[in-house]
CSV table of N, CA, C and O in Angstrom, one decimal:
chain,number,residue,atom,x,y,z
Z,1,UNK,N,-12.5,-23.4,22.8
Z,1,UNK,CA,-11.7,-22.2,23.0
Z,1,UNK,C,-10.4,-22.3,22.3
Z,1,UNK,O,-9.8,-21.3,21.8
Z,2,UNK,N,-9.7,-23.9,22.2
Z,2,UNK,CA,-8.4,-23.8,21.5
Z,2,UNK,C,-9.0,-22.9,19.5
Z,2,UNK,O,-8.2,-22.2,18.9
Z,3,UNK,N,-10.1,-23.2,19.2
Z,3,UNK,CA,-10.6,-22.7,18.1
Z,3,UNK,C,-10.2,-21.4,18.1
Z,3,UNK,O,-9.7,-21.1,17.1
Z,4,UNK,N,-10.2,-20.6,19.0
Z,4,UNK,CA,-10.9,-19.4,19.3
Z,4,UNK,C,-9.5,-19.0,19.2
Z,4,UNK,O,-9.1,-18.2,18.4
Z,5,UNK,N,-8.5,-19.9,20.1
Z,5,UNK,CA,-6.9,-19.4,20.3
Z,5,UNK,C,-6.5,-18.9,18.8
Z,5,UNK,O,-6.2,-17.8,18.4
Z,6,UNK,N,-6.5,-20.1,18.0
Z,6,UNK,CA,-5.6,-20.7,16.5
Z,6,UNK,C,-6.1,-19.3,15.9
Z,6,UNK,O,-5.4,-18.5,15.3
Z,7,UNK,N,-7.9,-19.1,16.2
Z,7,UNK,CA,-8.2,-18.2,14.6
Z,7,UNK,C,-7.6,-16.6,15.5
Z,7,UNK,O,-7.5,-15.7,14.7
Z,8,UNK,N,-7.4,-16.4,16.2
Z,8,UNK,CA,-6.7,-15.0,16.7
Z,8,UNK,C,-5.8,-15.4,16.4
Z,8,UNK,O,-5.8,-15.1,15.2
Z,9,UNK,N,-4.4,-16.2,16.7
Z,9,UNK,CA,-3.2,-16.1,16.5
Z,9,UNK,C,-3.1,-16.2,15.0
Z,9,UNK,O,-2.1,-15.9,14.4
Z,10,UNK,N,-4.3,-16.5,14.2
Z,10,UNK,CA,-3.9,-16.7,12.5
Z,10,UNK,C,-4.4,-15.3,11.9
Z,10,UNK,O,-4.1,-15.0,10.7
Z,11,UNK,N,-5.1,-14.8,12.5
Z,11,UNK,CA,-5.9,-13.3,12.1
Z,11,UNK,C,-4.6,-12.5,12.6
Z,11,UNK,O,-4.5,-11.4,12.0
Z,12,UNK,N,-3.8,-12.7,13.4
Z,12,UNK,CA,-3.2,-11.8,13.7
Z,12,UNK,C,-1.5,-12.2,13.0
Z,12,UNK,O,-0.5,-11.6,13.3
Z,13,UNK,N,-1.6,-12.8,12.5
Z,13,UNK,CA,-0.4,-13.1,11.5
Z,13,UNK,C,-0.8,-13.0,10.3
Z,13,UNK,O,0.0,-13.4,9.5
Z,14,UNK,N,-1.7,-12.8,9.9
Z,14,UNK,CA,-1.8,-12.0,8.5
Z,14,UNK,C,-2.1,-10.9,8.5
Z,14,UNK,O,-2.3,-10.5,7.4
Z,15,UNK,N,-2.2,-9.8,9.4
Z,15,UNK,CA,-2.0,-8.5,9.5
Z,15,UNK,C,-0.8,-8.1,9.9
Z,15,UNK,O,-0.5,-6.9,9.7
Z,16,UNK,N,-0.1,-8.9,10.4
Z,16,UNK,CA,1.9,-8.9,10.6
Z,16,UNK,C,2.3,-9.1,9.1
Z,16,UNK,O,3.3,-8.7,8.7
Z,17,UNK,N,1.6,-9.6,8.4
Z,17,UNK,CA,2.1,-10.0,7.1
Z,17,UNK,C,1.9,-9.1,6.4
Z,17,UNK,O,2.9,-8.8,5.7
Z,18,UNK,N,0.4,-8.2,6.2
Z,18,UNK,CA,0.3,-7.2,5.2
Z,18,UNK,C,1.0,-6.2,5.9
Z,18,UNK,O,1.7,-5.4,5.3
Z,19,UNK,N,1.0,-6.2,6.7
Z,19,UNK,CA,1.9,-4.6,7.3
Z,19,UNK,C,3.6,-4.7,6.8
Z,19,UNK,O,4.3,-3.7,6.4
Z,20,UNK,N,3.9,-6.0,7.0
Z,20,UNK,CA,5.3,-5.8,6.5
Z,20,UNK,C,5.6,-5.9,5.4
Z,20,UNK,O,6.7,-5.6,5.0
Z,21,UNK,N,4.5,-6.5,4.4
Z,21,UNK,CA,4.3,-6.5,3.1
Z,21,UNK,C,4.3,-4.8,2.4
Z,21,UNK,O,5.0,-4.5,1.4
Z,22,UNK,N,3.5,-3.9,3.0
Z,22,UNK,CA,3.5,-2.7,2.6
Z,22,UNK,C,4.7,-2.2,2.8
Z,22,UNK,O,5.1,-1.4,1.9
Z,23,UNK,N,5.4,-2.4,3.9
Z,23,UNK,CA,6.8,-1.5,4.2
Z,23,UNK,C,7.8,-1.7,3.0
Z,23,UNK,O,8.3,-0.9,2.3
Z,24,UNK,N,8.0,-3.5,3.0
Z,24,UNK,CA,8.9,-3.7,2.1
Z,24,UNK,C,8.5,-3.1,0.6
Z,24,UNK,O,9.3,-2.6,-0.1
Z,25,UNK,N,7.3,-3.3,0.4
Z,25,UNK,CA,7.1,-3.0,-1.0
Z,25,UNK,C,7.1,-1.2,-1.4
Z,25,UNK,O,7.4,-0.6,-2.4
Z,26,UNK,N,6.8,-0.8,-0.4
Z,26,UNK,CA,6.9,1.2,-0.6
Z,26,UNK,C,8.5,1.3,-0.5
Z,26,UNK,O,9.0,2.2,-1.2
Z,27,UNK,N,9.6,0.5,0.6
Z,27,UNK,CA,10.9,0.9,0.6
Z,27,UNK,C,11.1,0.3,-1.2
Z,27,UNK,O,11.3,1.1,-2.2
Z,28,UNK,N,10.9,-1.1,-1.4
Z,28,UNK,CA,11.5,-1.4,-2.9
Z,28,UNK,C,11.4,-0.4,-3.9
Z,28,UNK,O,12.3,0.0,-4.6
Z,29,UNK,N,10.0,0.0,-3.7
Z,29,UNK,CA,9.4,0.9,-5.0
Z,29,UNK,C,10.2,1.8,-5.0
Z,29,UNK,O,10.9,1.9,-6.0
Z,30,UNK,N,10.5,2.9,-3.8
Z,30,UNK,CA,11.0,4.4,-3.9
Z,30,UNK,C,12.3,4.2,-4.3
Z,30,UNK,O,12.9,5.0,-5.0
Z,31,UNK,N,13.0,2.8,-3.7
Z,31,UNK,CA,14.4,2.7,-3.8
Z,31,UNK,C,15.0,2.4,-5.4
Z,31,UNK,O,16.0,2.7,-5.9
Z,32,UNK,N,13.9,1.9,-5.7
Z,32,UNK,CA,14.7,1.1,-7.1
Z,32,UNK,C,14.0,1.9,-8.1
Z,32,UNK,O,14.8,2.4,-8.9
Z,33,UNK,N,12.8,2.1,-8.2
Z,33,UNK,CA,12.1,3.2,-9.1
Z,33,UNK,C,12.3,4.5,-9.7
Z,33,UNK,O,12.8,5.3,-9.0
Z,34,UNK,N,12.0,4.7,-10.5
Z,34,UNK,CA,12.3,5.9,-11.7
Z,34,UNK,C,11.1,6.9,-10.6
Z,34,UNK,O,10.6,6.4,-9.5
Z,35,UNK,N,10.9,8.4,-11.1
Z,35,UNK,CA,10.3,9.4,-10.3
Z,35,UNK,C,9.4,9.8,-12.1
Z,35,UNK,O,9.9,9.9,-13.2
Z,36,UNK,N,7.6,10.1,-11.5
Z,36,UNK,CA,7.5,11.0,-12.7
Z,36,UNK,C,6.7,11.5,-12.2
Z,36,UNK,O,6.6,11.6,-10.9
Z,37,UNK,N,5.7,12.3,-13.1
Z,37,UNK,CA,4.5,13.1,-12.7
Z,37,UNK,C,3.9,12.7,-13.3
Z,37,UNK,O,4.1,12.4,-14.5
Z,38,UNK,N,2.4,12.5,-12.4
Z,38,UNK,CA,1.3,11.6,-13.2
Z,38,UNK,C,0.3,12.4,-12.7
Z,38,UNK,O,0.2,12.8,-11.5
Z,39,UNK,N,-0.5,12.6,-13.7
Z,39,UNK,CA,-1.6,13.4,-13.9
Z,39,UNK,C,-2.8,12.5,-13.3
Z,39,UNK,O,-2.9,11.3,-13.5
Z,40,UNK,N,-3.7,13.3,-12.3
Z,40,UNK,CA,-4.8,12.6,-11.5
Z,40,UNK,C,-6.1,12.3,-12.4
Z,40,UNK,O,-6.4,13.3,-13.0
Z,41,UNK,N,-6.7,11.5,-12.6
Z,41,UNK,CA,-8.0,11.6,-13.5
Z,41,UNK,C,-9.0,10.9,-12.2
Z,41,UNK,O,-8.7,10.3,-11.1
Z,42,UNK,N,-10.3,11.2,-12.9
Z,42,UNK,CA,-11.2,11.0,-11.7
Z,42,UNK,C,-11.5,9.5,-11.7
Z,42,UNK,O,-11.3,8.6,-12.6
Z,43,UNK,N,-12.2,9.4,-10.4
Z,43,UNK,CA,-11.8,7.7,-9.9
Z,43,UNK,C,-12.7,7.3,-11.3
Z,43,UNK,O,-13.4,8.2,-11.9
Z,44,UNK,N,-12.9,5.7,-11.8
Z,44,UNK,CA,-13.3,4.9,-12.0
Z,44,UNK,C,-15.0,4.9,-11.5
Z,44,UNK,O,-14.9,4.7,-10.3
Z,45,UNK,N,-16.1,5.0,-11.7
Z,45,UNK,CA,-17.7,4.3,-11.6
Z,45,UNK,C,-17.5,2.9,-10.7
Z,45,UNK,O,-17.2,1.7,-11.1
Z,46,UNK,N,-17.8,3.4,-9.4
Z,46,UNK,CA,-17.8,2.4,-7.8
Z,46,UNK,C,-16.3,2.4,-7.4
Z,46,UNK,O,-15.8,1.4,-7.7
Z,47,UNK,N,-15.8,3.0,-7.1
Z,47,UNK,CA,-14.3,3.4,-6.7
Z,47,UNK,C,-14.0,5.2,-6.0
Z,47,UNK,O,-14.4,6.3,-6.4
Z,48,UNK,N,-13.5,4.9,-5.4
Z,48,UNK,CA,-13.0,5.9,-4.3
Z,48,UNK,C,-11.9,6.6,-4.6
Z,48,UNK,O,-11.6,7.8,-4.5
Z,49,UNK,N,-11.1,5.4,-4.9
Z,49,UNK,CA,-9.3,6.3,-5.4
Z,49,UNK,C,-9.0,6.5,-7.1
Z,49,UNK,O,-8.9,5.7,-8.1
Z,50,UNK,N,-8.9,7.8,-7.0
Z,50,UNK,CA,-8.6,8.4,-8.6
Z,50,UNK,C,-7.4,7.4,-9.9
Z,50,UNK,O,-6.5,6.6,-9.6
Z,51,UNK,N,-7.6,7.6,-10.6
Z,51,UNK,CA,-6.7,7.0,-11.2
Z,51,UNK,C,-5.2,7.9,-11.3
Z,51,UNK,O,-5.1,9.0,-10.9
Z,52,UNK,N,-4.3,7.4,-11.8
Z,52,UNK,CA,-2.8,8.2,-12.0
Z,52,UNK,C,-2.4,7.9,-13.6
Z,52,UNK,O,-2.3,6.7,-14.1
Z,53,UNK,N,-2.2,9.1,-14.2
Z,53,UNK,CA,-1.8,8.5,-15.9
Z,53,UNK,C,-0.1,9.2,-15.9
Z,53,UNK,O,0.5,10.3,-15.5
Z,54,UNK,N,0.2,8.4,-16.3
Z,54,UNK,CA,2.1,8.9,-16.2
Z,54,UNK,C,2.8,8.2,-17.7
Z,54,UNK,O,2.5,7.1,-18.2
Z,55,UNK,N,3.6,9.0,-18.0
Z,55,UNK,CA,4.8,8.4,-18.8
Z,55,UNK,C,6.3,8.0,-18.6
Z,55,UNK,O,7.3,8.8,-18.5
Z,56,UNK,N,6.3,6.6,-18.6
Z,56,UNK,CA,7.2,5.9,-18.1
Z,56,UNK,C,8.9,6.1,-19.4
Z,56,UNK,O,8.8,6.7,-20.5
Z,57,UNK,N,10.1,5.5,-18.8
Z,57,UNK,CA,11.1,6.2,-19.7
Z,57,UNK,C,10.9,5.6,-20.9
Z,57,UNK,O,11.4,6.4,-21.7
Z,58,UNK,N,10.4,4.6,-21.4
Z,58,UNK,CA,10.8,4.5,-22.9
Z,58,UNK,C,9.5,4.9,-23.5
Z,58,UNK,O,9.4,4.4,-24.6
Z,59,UNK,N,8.3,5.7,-23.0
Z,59,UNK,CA,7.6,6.7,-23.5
Z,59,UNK,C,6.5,6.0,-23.7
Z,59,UNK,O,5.9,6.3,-24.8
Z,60,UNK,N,5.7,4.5,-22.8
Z,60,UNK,CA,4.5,4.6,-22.8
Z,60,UNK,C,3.7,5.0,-21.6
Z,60,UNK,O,4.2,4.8,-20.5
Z,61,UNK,N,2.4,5.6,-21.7
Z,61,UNK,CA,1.5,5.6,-21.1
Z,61,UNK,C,0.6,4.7,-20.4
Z,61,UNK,O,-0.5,4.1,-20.8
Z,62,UNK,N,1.6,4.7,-18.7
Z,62,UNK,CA,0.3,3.9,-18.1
Z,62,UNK,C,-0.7,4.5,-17.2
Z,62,UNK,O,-0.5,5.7,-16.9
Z,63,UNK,N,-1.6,3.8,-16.8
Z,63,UNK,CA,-3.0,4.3,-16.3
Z,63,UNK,C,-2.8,2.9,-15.0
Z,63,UNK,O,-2.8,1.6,-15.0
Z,64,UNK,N,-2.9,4.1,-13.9
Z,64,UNK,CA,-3.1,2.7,-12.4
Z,64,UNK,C,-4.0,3.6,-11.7
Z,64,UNK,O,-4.2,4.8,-12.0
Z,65,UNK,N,-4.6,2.8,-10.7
Z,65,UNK,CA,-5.7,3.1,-9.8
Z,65,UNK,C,-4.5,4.1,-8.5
Z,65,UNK,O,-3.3,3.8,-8.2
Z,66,UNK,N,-4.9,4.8,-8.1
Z,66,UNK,CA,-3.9,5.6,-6.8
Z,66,UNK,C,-4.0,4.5,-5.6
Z,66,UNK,O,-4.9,3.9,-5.1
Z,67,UNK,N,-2.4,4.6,-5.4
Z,67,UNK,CA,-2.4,3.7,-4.0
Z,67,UNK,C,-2.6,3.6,-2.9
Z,67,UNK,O,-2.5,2.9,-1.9
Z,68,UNK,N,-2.9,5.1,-3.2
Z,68,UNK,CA,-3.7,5.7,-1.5
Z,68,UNK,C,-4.7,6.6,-1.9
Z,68,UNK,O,-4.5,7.5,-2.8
Z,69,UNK,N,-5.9,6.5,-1.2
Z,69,UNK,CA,-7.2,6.9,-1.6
Z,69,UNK,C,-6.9,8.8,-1.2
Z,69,UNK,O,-6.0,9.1,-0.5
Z,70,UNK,N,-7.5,9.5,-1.5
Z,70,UNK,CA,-7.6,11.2,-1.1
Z,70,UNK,C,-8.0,11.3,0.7
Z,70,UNK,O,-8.7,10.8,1.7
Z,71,UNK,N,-7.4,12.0,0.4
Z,71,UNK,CA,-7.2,12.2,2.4
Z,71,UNK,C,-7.4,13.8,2.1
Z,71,UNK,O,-7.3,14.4,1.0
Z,72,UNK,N,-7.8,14.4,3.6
Z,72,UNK,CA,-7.9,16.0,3.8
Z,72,UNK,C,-6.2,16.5,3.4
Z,72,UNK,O,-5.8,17.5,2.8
Z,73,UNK,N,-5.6,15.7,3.8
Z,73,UNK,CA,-3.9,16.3,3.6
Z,73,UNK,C,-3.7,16.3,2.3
Z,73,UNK,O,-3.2,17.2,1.7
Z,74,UNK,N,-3.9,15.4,2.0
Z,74,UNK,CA,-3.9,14.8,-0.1
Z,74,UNK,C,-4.9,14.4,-0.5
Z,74,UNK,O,-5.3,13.2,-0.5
Z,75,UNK,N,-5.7,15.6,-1.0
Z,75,UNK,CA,-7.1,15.4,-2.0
Z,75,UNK,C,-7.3,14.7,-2.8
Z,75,UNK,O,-8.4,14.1,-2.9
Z,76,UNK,N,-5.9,14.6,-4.0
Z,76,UNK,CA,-5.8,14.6,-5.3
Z,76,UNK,C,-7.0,14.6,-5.9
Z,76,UNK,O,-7.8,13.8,-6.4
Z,77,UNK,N,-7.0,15.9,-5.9
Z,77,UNK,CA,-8.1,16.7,-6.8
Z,77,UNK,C,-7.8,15.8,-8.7
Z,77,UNK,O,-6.7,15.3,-9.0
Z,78,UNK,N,-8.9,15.9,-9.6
Z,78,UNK,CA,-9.0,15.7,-10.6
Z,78,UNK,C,-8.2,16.6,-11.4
Z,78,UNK,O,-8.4,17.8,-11.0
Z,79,UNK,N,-7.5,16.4,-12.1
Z,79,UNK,CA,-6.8,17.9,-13.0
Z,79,UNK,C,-5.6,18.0,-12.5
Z,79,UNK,O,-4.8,18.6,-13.1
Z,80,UNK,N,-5.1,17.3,-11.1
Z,80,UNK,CA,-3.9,17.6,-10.5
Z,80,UNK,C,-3.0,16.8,-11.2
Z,80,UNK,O,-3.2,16.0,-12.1
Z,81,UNK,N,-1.7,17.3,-10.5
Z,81,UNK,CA,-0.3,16.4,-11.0
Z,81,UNK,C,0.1,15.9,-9.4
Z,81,UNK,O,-0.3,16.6,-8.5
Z,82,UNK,N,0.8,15.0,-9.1
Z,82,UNK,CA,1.4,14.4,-7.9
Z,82,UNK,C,2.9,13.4,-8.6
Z,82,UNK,O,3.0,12.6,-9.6
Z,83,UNK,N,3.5,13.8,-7.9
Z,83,UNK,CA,4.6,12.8,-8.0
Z,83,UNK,C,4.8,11.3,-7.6
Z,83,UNK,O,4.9,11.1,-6.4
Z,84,UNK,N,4.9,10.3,-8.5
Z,84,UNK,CA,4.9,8.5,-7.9
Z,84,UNK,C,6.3,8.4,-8.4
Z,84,UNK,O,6.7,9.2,-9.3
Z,85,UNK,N,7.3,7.4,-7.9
Z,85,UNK,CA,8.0,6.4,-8.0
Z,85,UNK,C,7.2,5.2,-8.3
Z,85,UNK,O,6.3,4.7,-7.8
Z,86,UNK,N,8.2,4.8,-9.8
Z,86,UNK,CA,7.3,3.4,-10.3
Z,86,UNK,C,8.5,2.2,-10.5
Z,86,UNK,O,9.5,2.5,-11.2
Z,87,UNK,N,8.5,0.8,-9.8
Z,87,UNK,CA,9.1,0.1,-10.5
Z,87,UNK,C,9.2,-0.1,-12.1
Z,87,UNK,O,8.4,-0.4,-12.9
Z,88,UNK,N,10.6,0.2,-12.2
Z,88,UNK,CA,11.0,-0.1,-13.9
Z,88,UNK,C,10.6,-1.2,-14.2
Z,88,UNK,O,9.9,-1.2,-15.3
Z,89,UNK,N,10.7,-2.8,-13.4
Z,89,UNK,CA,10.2,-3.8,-14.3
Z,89,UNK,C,8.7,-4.2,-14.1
Z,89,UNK,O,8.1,-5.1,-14.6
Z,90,UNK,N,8.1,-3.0,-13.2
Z,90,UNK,CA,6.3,-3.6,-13.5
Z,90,UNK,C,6.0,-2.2,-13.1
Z,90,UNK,O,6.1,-2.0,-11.9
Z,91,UNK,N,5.8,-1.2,-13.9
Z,91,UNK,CA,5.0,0.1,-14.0
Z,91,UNK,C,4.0,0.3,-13.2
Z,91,UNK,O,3.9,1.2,-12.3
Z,92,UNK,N,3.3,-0.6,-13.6
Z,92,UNK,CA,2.1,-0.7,-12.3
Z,92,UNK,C,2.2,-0.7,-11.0
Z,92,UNK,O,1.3,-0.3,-10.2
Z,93,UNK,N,3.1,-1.1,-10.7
Z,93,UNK,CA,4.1,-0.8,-9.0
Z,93,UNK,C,4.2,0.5,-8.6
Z,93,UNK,O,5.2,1.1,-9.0
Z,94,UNK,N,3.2,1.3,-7.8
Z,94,UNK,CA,3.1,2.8,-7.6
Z,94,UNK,C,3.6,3.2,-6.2
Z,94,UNK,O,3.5,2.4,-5.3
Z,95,UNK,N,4.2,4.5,-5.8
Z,95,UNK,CA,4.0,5.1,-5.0
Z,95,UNK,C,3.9,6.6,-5.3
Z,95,UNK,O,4.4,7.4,-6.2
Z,96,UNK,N,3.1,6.7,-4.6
Z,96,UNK,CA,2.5,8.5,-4.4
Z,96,UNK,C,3.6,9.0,-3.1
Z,96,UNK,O,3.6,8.7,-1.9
Z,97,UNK,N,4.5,10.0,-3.9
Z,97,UNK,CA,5.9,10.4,-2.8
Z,97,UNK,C,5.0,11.3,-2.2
Z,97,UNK,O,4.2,12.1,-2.7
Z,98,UNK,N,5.0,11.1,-1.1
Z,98,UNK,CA,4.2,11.7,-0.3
Z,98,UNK,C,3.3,11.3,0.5
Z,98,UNK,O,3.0,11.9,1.5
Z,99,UNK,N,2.8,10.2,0.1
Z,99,UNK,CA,1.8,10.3,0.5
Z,99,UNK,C,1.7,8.0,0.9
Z,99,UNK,O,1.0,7.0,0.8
Z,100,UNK,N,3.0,8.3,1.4
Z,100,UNK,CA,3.5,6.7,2.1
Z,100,UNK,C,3.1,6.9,3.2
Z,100,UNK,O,3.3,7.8,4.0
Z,101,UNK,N,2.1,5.6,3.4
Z,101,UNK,CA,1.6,5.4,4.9
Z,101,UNK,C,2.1,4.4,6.0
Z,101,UNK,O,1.4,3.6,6.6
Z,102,UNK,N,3.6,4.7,6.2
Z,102,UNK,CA,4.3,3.8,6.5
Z,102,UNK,C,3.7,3.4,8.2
Z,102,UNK,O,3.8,2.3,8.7
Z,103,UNK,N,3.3,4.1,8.7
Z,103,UNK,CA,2.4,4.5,10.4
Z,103,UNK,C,1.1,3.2,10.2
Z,103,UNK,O,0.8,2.4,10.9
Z,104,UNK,N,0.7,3.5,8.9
Z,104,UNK,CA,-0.3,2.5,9.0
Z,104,UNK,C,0.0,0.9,8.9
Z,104,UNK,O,-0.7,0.0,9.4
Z,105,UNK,N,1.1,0.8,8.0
Z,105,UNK,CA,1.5,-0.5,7.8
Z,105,UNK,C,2.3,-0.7,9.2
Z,105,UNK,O,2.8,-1.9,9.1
Z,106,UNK,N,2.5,-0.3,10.3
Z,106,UNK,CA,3.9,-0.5,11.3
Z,106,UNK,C,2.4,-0.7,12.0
Z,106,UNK,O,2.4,-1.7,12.7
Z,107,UNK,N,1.1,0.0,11.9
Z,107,UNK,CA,0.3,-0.4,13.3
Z,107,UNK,C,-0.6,-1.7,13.2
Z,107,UNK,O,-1.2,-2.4,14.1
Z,108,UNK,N,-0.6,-2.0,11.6
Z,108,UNK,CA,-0.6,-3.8,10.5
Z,108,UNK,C,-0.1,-4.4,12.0
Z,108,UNK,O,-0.8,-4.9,12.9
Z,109,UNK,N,1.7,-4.1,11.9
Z,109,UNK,CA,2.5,-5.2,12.3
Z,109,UNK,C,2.6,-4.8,13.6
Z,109,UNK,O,3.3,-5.6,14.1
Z,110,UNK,N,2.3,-4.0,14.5
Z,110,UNK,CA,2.0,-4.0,15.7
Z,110,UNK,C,0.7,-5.0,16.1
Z,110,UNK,O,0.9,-6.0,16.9
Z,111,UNK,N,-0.4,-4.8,15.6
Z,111,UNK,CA,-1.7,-5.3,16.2
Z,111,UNK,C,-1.5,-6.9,15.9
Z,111,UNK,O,-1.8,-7.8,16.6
Z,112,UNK,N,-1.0,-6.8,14.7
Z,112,UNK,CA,-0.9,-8.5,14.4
Z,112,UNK,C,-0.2,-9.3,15.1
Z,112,UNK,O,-0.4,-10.5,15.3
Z,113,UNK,N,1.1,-8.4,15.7
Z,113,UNK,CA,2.1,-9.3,16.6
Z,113,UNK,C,1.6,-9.4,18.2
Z,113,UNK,O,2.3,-10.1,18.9
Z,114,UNK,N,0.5,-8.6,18.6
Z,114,UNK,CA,-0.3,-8.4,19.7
Z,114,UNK,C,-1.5,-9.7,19.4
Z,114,UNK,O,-2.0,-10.4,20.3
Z,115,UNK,N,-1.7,-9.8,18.3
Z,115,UNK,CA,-2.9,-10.8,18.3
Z,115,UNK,C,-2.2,-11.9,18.3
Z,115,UNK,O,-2.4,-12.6,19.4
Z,116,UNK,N,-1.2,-12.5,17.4
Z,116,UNK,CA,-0.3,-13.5,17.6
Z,116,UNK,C,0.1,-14.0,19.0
Z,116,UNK,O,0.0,-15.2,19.4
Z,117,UNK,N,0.4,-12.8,19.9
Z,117,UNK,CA,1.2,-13.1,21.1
Z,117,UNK,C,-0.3,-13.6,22.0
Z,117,UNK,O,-0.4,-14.7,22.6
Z,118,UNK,N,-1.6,-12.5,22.0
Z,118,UNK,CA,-3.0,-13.3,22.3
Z,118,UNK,C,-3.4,-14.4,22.4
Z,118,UNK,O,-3.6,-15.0,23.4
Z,119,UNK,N,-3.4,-14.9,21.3
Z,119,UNK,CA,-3.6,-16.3,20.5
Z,119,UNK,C,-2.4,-17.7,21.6
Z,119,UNK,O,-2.6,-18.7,22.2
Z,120,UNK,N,-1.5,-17.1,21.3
Z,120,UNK,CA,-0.6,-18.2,21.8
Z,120,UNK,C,-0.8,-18.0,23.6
Z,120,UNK,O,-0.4,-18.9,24.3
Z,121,UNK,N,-1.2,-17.0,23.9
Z,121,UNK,CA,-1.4,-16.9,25.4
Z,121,UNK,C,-2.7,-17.9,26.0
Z,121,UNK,O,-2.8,-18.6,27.0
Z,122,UNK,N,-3.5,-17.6,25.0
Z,122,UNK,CA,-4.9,-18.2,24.8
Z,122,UNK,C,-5.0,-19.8,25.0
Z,122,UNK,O,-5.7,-20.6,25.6
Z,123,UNK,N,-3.9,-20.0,24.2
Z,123,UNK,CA,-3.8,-21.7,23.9
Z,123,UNK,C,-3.2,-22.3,24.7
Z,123,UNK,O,-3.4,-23.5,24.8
Z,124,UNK,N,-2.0,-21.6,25.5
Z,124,UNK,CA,-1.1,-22.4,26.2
Z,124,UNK,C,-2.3,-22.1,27.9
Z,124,UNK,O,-2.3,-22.9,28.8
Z,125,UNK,N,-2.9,-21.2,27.9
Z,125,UNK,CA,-3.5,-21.1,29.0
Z,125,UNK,C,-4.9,-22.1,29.2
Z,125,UNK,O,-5.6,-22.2,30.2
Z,126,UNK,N,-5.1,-22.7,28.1
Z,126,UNK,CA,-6.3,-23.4,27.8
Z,126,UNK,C,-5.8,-24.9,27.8
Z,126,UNK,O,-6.6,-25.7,28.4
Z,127,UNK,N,-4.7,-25.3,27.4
Z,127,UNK,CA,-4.5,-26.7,27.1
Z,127,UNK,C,-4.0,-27.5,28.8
Z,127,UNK,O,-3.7,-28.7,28.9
């Protein structure tokens, strides 16, 4: 059962981790990042989320995978344009303005700090 404690309290601290990982990294990106319009192209062959082609300021073209898949709210239809915030020093650092899932990364670090608190309930009630 102490097994049982450790791997919940450790399953649930790496979902406190990506949740706060996404927060910090969508606040960095929007904060510190240039704004462009990047043209949607259709997803990649076994892939779900479209790609984004944009021109960054010293005028090359990058191509990244979208960092949020199409939703009924945000299709991103093929042919469209959408606006991303890109880190200057790695391009490939995307956000789609708009379309920040900040609710899902906060319910990351909700569940995880619920499984953590589990886990440790688990262990001290077992030993």
């Amino acid at each position: 059962m102490i097994v049982l404690a450790a791997c919940t309290a450790i399953g649930g601290l790496v979902a406190l981790l990506a949740g706060a990982y996404g927060l910090q990294r969508t606040r960095r990106v929007r904060a510190a990042g240039n704004v462009a319009e990047a043209l949607v192209k259709p997803p990649q062959p076994g892939s779900d989320r479209p790609l984004l082609q944009f021109v960054i300021g010293d005028g090359r073209v990058i191509e990244v995978v979208s960092p949020v898949p199409p939703s009924k709210r945000r299709p991103l239809p093929a042919g469209g344009v959408v606006s991303v915030a890109y880190d200057v020093e790695d391009p490939r650092e995307t956000v789609v303005l708009g379309g920040e899932r900040p609710d899902v990364d906060r319910g990351f670090m909700i569940a995880g700090a619920v499984l953590v608190l589990a886990g440790m309930v688990l262990a001290v009630s077992l030993s």
